Amino acid sequence: MSPKVTEEYKENRKLELLQVAREVFIEKGFESTTMKDIVEKSGLSRGGVYQYFSSTEEMYREIVELGDKKNIKRFEEIIHSDIPIWNTLVEMVEGYRHIDIPNFGTVQFEYSVNGWRNQERLSYILDRSVTWRNMYNELLEEGVKRGEFYPKLPISAIADFLLNVLDGLLLYHCFGGTTIMDIEGQVDSLVFYLEKVLLEK
C-alpha cells in the first residue's frame, strides 16, 4: 500500500472518529463524555482510538476547527460574491426560530460557559470569539462598501449585539424555547433592529 493511500486511510478514520465523538458529545454533553464512551461507540479498541486522539478536549477542538473552516469559507464566498449581504444576515437570524436541541451548538455553549475558570481554555474561547467578531465585522463592512448598509452605530457594536442576541436565543432554546420565551418575537425584533440600524438612510 502506498504512503498516499495510507495517509488517506488515516485521515478518513480520523474523521470517522470525530463524527462518533460529535454524536456522543451531543448525546451526553461535553463534560460528561469520556474517552471510554467514545471508544465504546466507535467499536474500535482503546489503542485504536488513542493513536489518533489523546483526550476529549483534543477531539472537541478538532470538531470545532473543522466547523470553523467550513463556516469561514462560506463567509468568504459570500463576501466575494454578488449575494446580497442583507439576505445572508436575515437567513442567519431566521435559522434561530427553530433549533433542534440538543445539537453541537449546545455542546459549544456548555464548553464555553464551563471553561471560563480554566485559563488555557478561556484563551482558546476568546481567540475564537475574536475570529468570529472579525468575520461578522467584515461581512457588515462589505455591506457598507456595496452601498447596501447605512450604519447608525459603529459596525463593531452592531456585530457584537447581533452575536450576543444569537447566543441568547440559543441559550433559551436550551432552556425550553417557546415554553419560556417568545422566540418568534425575539427573532422578529432582531430583524427589525437590523433594518433600522443598517438599511434606513
Coordinates of C-alpha atoms in Angstrom, one line a residue:
M1 CA 0.0 0.0 0.0
S2 CA 1.4 3.4 -1.0
P3 CA 2.1 6.1 1.5
K4 CA -0.6 8.2 -0.1
V5 CA -3.3 5.5 0.4
T6 CA -2.1 5.0 4.0
E7 CA -2.4 8.8 4.8
E8 CA -5.9 8.8 3.1
Y9 CA -6.9 5.9 5.3
K10 CA -5.7 7.5 8.4
E11 CA -7.5 10.8 7.6
N12 CA -10.7 9.0 6.9
R13 CA -10.5 7.0 10.1
K14 CA -9.8 10.2 12.0
L15 CA -12.9 11.9 10.5
E16 CA -15.0 8.9 11.4
L17 CA -13.8 9.1 15.0
L18 CA -14.6 12.8 15.1
Q19 CA -18.2 12.1 13.9
V20 CA -18.6 9.5 16.6
A21 CA -17.3 11.9 19.2
R22 CA -19.6 14.6 17.9
E23 CA -22.6 12.3 18.3
V24 CA -21.5 11.4 21.9
F25 CA -20.9 15.0 22.8
I26 CA -24.4 15.9 21.6
E27 CA -26.0 12.9 23.5
K28 CA -24.2 13.3 26.8
G29 CA -22.7 16.8 26.8
F30 CA -19.0 17.7 26.7
E31 CA -18.3 17.4 30.4
S32 CA -20.0 14.1 30.9
T33 CA -18.3 12.4 27.9
T34 CA -15.3 10.3 28.5
M35 CA -12.8 8.7 26.1
K36 CA -14.3 5.3 27.2
D37 CA -17.7 6.5 25.9
I38 CA -16.2 7.3 22.5
V39 CA -14.2 4.0 22.4
E40 CA -17.3 2.0 23.0
K41 CA -19.4 4.0 20.5
S42 CA -16.7 3.7 17.8
G43 CA -16.4 -0.1 18.1
L44 CA -12.6 0.3 18.0
S45 CA -10.1 -0.8 20.6
R46 CA -8.8 1.7 23.1
G47 CA -5.5 1.8 21.4
G48 CA -7.2 2.2 18.0
V49 CA -8.8 5.5 19.2
Y50 CA -5.8 6.7 21.2
Q51 CA -3.5 6.5 18.3
Y52 CA -5.4 9.4 16.8
F53 CA -6.6 11.4 19.8
S54 CA -5.4 11.6 23.4
S55 CA -8.4 13.3 25.0
T56 CA -12.0 14.5 24.6
E57 CA -10.7 18.1 24.7
E58 CA -8.5 17.4 21.6
M59 CA -11.4 15.8 19.8
Y60 CA -13.8 18.6 20.7
R61 CA -11.3 21.2 19.3
E62 CA -10.7 19.3 16.1
I63 CA -14.5 19.2 15.5
V64 CA -14.8 22.9 16.2
E65 CA -11.9 23.7 13.9
L66 CA -13.4 21.7 11.0
G67 CA -16.7 23.5 11.5
D68 CA -15.0 26.9 11.7
K69 CA -13.1 26.3 8.5
K70 CA -16.3 25.4 6.7
N71 CA -18.2 28.4 8.0
I72 CA -15.3 30.9 7.4
K73 CA -15.1 29.6 3.8
R74 CA -18.8 30.2 3.5
F75 CA -18.4 33.8 4.8
E76 CA -15.6 34.4 2.4
E77 CA -17.5 33.1 -0.6
I78 CA -20.4 35.4 0.3
I79 CA -18.1 38.4 0.7
H80 CA -16.5 37.7 -2.7
S81 CA -19.8 37.0 -4.5
D82 CA -22.7 39.1 -5.6
I83 CA -25.1 37.6 -3.0
P84 CA -26.7 40.5 -1.1
I85 CA -25.3 40.8 2.4
W86 CA -28.7 41.6 3.8
N87 CA -30.1 38.4 2.6
T88 CA -27.3 36.5 4.2
L89 CA -27.9 38.2 7.6
V90 CA -31.6 37.6 7.5
E91 CA -31.0 33.9 6.6
M92 CA -28.7 33.5 9.6
V93 CA -31.1 35.1 12.0
E94 CA -34.1 33.2 10.7
G95 CA -32.3 30.0 11.4
Y96 CA -32.7 30.7 15.2
R97 CA -36.5 30.5 15.0
H98 CA -36.4 26.7 15.3
I99 CA -33.4 24.8 16.6
D100 CA -33.3 21.1 17.3
I101 CA -32.0 20.6 20.9
P102 CA -29.5 19.2 21.7
N103 CA -27.1 19.9 18.9
F104 CA -23.4 20.7 18.7
G105 CA -24.1 24.4 19.3
T106 CA -25.4 23.5 22.7
V107 CA -22.2 21.5 23.3
Q108 CA -20.1 24.5 22.4
F109 CA -22.2 26.7 24.7
E110 CA -21.6 24.3 27.6
Y111 CA -17.9 24.1 26.9
S112 CA -17.6 27.9 26.9
V113 CA -19.7 28.5 30.0
N114 CA -17.8 25.9 32.0
G115 CA -14.4 26.9 30.6
W116 CA -14.0 30.4 31.9
R117 CA -12.3 29.3 35.1
N118 CA -9.6 27.4 33.1
Q119 CA -7.1 29.9 31.8
E120 CA -5.9 27.9 28.9
R121 CA -9.5 27.1 27.8
L122 CA -10.5 30.7 28.3
S123 CA -7.7 31.9 26.0
Y124 CA -8.9 29.4 23.4
I125 CA -12.5 30.6 23.7
L126 CA -11.6 34.2 23.5
D127 CA -9.4 33.6 20.4
R128 CA -12.4 32.0 18.7
S129 CA -14.6 34.9 19.8
V130 CA -12.2 37.4 18.2
T131 CA -12.2 35.4 15.0
W132 CA -15.9 35.4 14.7
R133 CA -16.3 39.0 15.7
N134 CA -13.9 39.9 12.9
M135 CA -15.8 37.8 10.4
Y136 CA -19.1 39.4 11.2
N137 CA -17.5 42.8 11.1
E138 CA -16.0 42.0 7.7
L139 CA -19.5 40.9 6.5
L140 CA -21.2 44.1 7.6
E141 CA -18.4 46.3 6.3
E142 CA -18.8 44.6 2.9
G143 CA -22.4 45.6 3.0
V144 CA -21.3 49.2 3.6
K145 CA -18.8 49.1 0.7
R146 CA -21.5 47.8 -1.6
G147 CA -23.9 50.6 -0.6
E148 CA -26.4 48.2 1.0
F149 CA -25.9 49.4 4.6
Y150 CA -26.0 52.9 6.2
P151 CA -25.0 52.0 9.8
K152 CA -26.4 54.2 12.5
L153 CA -23.9 52.8 15.0
P154 CA -20.3 51.6 14.8
I155 CA -20.1 48.3 12.8
S156 CA -18.3 46.6 15.7
A157 CA -21.2 47.5 18.1
I158 CA -23.8 46.1 15.6
A159 CA -21.8 42.9 15.1
D160 CA -21.3 42.4 18.9
F161 CA -25.0 43.0 19.5
L162 CA -26.0 40.5 16.8
L163 CA -23.7 37.8 18.2
N164 CA -24.9 38.4 21.7
V165 CA -28.6 38.1 20.8
L166 CA -28.0 34.9 18.7
D167 CA -26.1 33.4 21.7
G168 CA -29.0 34.3 23.9
L169 CA -31.6 32.7 21.6
L170 CA -29.5 29.5 21.5
L171 CA -29.5 29.6 25.4
Y172 CA -33.2 30.0 25.6
H173 CA -33.8 27.2 23.1
C174 CA -31.7 25.0 25.5
F175 CA -33.9 26.1 28.4
G176 CA -37.2 25.2 26.7
G177 CA -37.6 27.6 23.8
T178 CA -41.1 28.8 23.3
T179 CA -42.3 27.4 26.6
I180 CA -40.4 30.2 28.4
M181 CA -39.8 32.9 25.7
D182 CA -41.4 34.3 22.6
I183 CA -38.6 33.1 20.3
E184 CA -40.5 34.2 17.2
G185 CA -40.9 37.7 18.7
Q186 CA -37.2 37.9 19.5
V187 CA -36.2 36.9 16.0
D188 CA -38.7 39.5 14.6
S189 CA -37.3 42.1 16.9
L190 CA -33.7 41.4 15.9
V191 CA -34.6 41.7 12.2
F192 CA -36.4 44.9 12.9
Y193 CA -33.3 46.3 14.8
L194 CA -31.0 45.4 11.9
E195 CA -33.3 47.0 9.4
K196 CA -33.3 50.2 11.4
V197 CA -29.6 50.3 12.2
L198 CA -28.4 49.1 8.8
L199 CA -30.9 49.8 6.0
E200 CA -32.6 53.1 6.7
K201 CA -30.9 56.1 5.2

